[in-house]
mmCIF file of C-alpha atoms in Angstrom:
data_model
loop_
_atom_site.group_PDB
_atom_site.id
_atom_site.type_symbol
_atom_site.label_atom_id
_atom_site.label_comp_id
_atom_site.label_asym_id
_atom_site.label_seq_id
_atom_site.Cartn_x
_atom_site.Cartn_y
_atom_site.Cartn_z
ATOM 1 C CA ILE R 18 0.171 5.866 28.970
ATOM 2 C CA THR R 19 -2.016 3.266 30.567
ATOM 3 C CA ALA R 20 -1.025 -0.158 31.775
ATOM 4 C CA PRO R 21 -2.668 -3.037 33.595
ATOM 5 C CA THR R 22 -0.552 -2.517 36.726
ATOM 6 C CA LEU R 23 1.147 0.346 38.512
ATOM 7 C CA GLY R 24 4.493 -1.397 38.073
ATOM 8 C CA GLN R 25 4.058 -1.604 34.315
ATOM 9 C CA ALA R 26 2.920 2.030 34.078
ATOM 10 C CA PHE R 27 5.942 3.144 36.115
ATOM 11 C CA ASP R 28 8.318 1.070 34.007
ATOM 12 C CA GLU R 29 6.955 2.368 30.698
ATOM 13 C CA LEU R 30 7.121 5.982 31.850
ATOM 14 C CA TYR R 31 10.605 5.472 33.304
ATOM 15 C CA TYR R 32 11.984 4.188 30.015
ATOM 16 C CA PHE R 33 10.023 6.765 28.006
ATOM 17 C CA GLU R 34 11.640 9.520 30.079
ATOM 18 C CA ARG R 35 15.086 7.985 29.544
ATOM 19 C CA ALA R 36 14.481 7.828 25.780
ATOM 20 C CA CYS R 37 13.378 11.473 25.740
ATOM 21 C CA GLU R 38 16.450 12.498 27.713
ATOM 22 C CA THR R 39 18.692 10.647 25.275
ATOM 23 C CA LEU R 40 16.987 12.299 22.299
ATOM 24 C CA MET R 41 17.301 15.776 23.804
ATOM 25 C CA LEU R 42 21.000 15.199 24.503
ATOM 26 C CA ALA R 43 21.462 14.051 20.915
ATOM 27 C CA TYR R 44 19.678 17.188 19.633
ATOM 28 C CA MET R 45 21.927 19.346 21.811
ATOM 29 C CA THR R 46 24.980 18.192 19.866
ATOM 30 C CA GLY R 47 23.683 20.108 16.852
ATOM 31 C CA LYS R 48 24.793 17.271 14.610
ATOM 32 C CA GLU R 49 22.630 15.343 12.195
ATOM 33 C CA LEU R 50 21.176 12.309 13.920
ATOM 34 C CA ARG R 51 21.899 8.845 12.621
ATOM 35 C CA VAL R 52 18.796 6.703 12.614
ATOM 36 C CA ALA R 53 19.078 3.048 13.610
ATOM 37 C CA ALA R 54 18.686 0.482 10.866
ATOM 38 C CA PRO R 55 15.215 -1.069 10.562
ATOM 39 C CA GLU R 56 16.618 -4.411 11.752
ATOM 40 C CA VAL R 57 17.899 -2.821 14.954
ATOM 41 C CA ALA R 58 14.559 -1.102 15.519
ATOM 42 C CA GLU R 59 12.699 -4.377 14.957
ATOM 43 C CA THR R 60 14.966 -6.270 17.360
ATOM 44 C CA THR R 61 14.569 -3.568 20.002
ATOM 45 C CA CYS R 62 10.799 -3.623 19.579
ATOM 46 C CA GLN R 63 10.714 -7.409 19.935
ATOM 47 C CA GLN R 64 12.866 -7.251 23.061
ATOM 48 C CA TRP R 65 10.434 -4.744 24.558
ATOM 49 C CA LEU R 66 7.465 -6.978 23.680
ATOM 50 C CA ASP R 67 9.255 -9.989 25.214
ATOM 51 C CA TYR R 68 10.022 -8.127 28.464
ATOM 52 C CA PRO R 69 9.542 -10.800 31.141
ATOM 53 C CA ALA R 70 6.414 -10.622 33.267
ATOM 54 C CA GLY R 71 7.140 -9.374 36.740
ATOM 55 C CA PHE R 72 10.241 -7.346 35.840
ATOM 56 C CA ALA R 73 8.286 -4.086 35.804
ATOM 57 C CA GLN R 74 6.957 -4.643 39.320
ATOM 58 C CA ALA R 75 10.413 -5.710 40.514
ATOM 59 C CA HIS R 76 11.822 -2.464 39.075
ATOM 60 C CA LEU R 77 9.229 -0.386 40.939
ATOM 61 C CA ASN R 78 9.875 -2.341 44.145
ATOM 62 C CA GLU R 79 13.612 -1.649 43.905
ATOM 63 C CA ILE R 80 13.006 2.081 43.376
ATOM 64 C CA MET R 81 10.701 2.130 46.406
ATOM 65 C CA GLU R 82 13.311 0.338 48.534
ATOM 66 C CA ILE R 83 15.911 2.935 47.575
ATOM 67 C CA LEU R 84 13.469 5.722 48.399
ATOM 68 C CA ASP R 85 12.610 4.082 51.725
ATOM 69 C CA ARG R 86 16.317 4.204 52.653
ATOM 70 C CA GLU R 87 17.259 7.575 51.181
ATOM 71 C CA GLU R 88 14.049 9.668 51.127
ATOM 72 C CA PRO R 89 11.455 8.009 53.385
ATOM 73 C CA ASP R 90 9.355 11.186 53.458
ATOM 74 C CA TYR R 91 8.023 10.317 49.996
ATOM 75 C CA ARG R 92 5.451 8.093 51.702
ATOM 76 C CA ASP R 93 3.892 11.029 53.605
#
């Protein structure tokens, strides 16, 4: 995945990982998966496309602030 900023790349990978985790947990149930209706998928896609500018960088900044408090060695 490429993105114009580090914040956007982080955000996209963060949510991609969360989606993968959710899918793997769903597979682990062993039950047949129910697929979202096309309308739900379209709405979700549009919400992702309308994601406000600056939110991705704010998300990365918040993660870094938490790390600065809890695991400051990450900067070494």
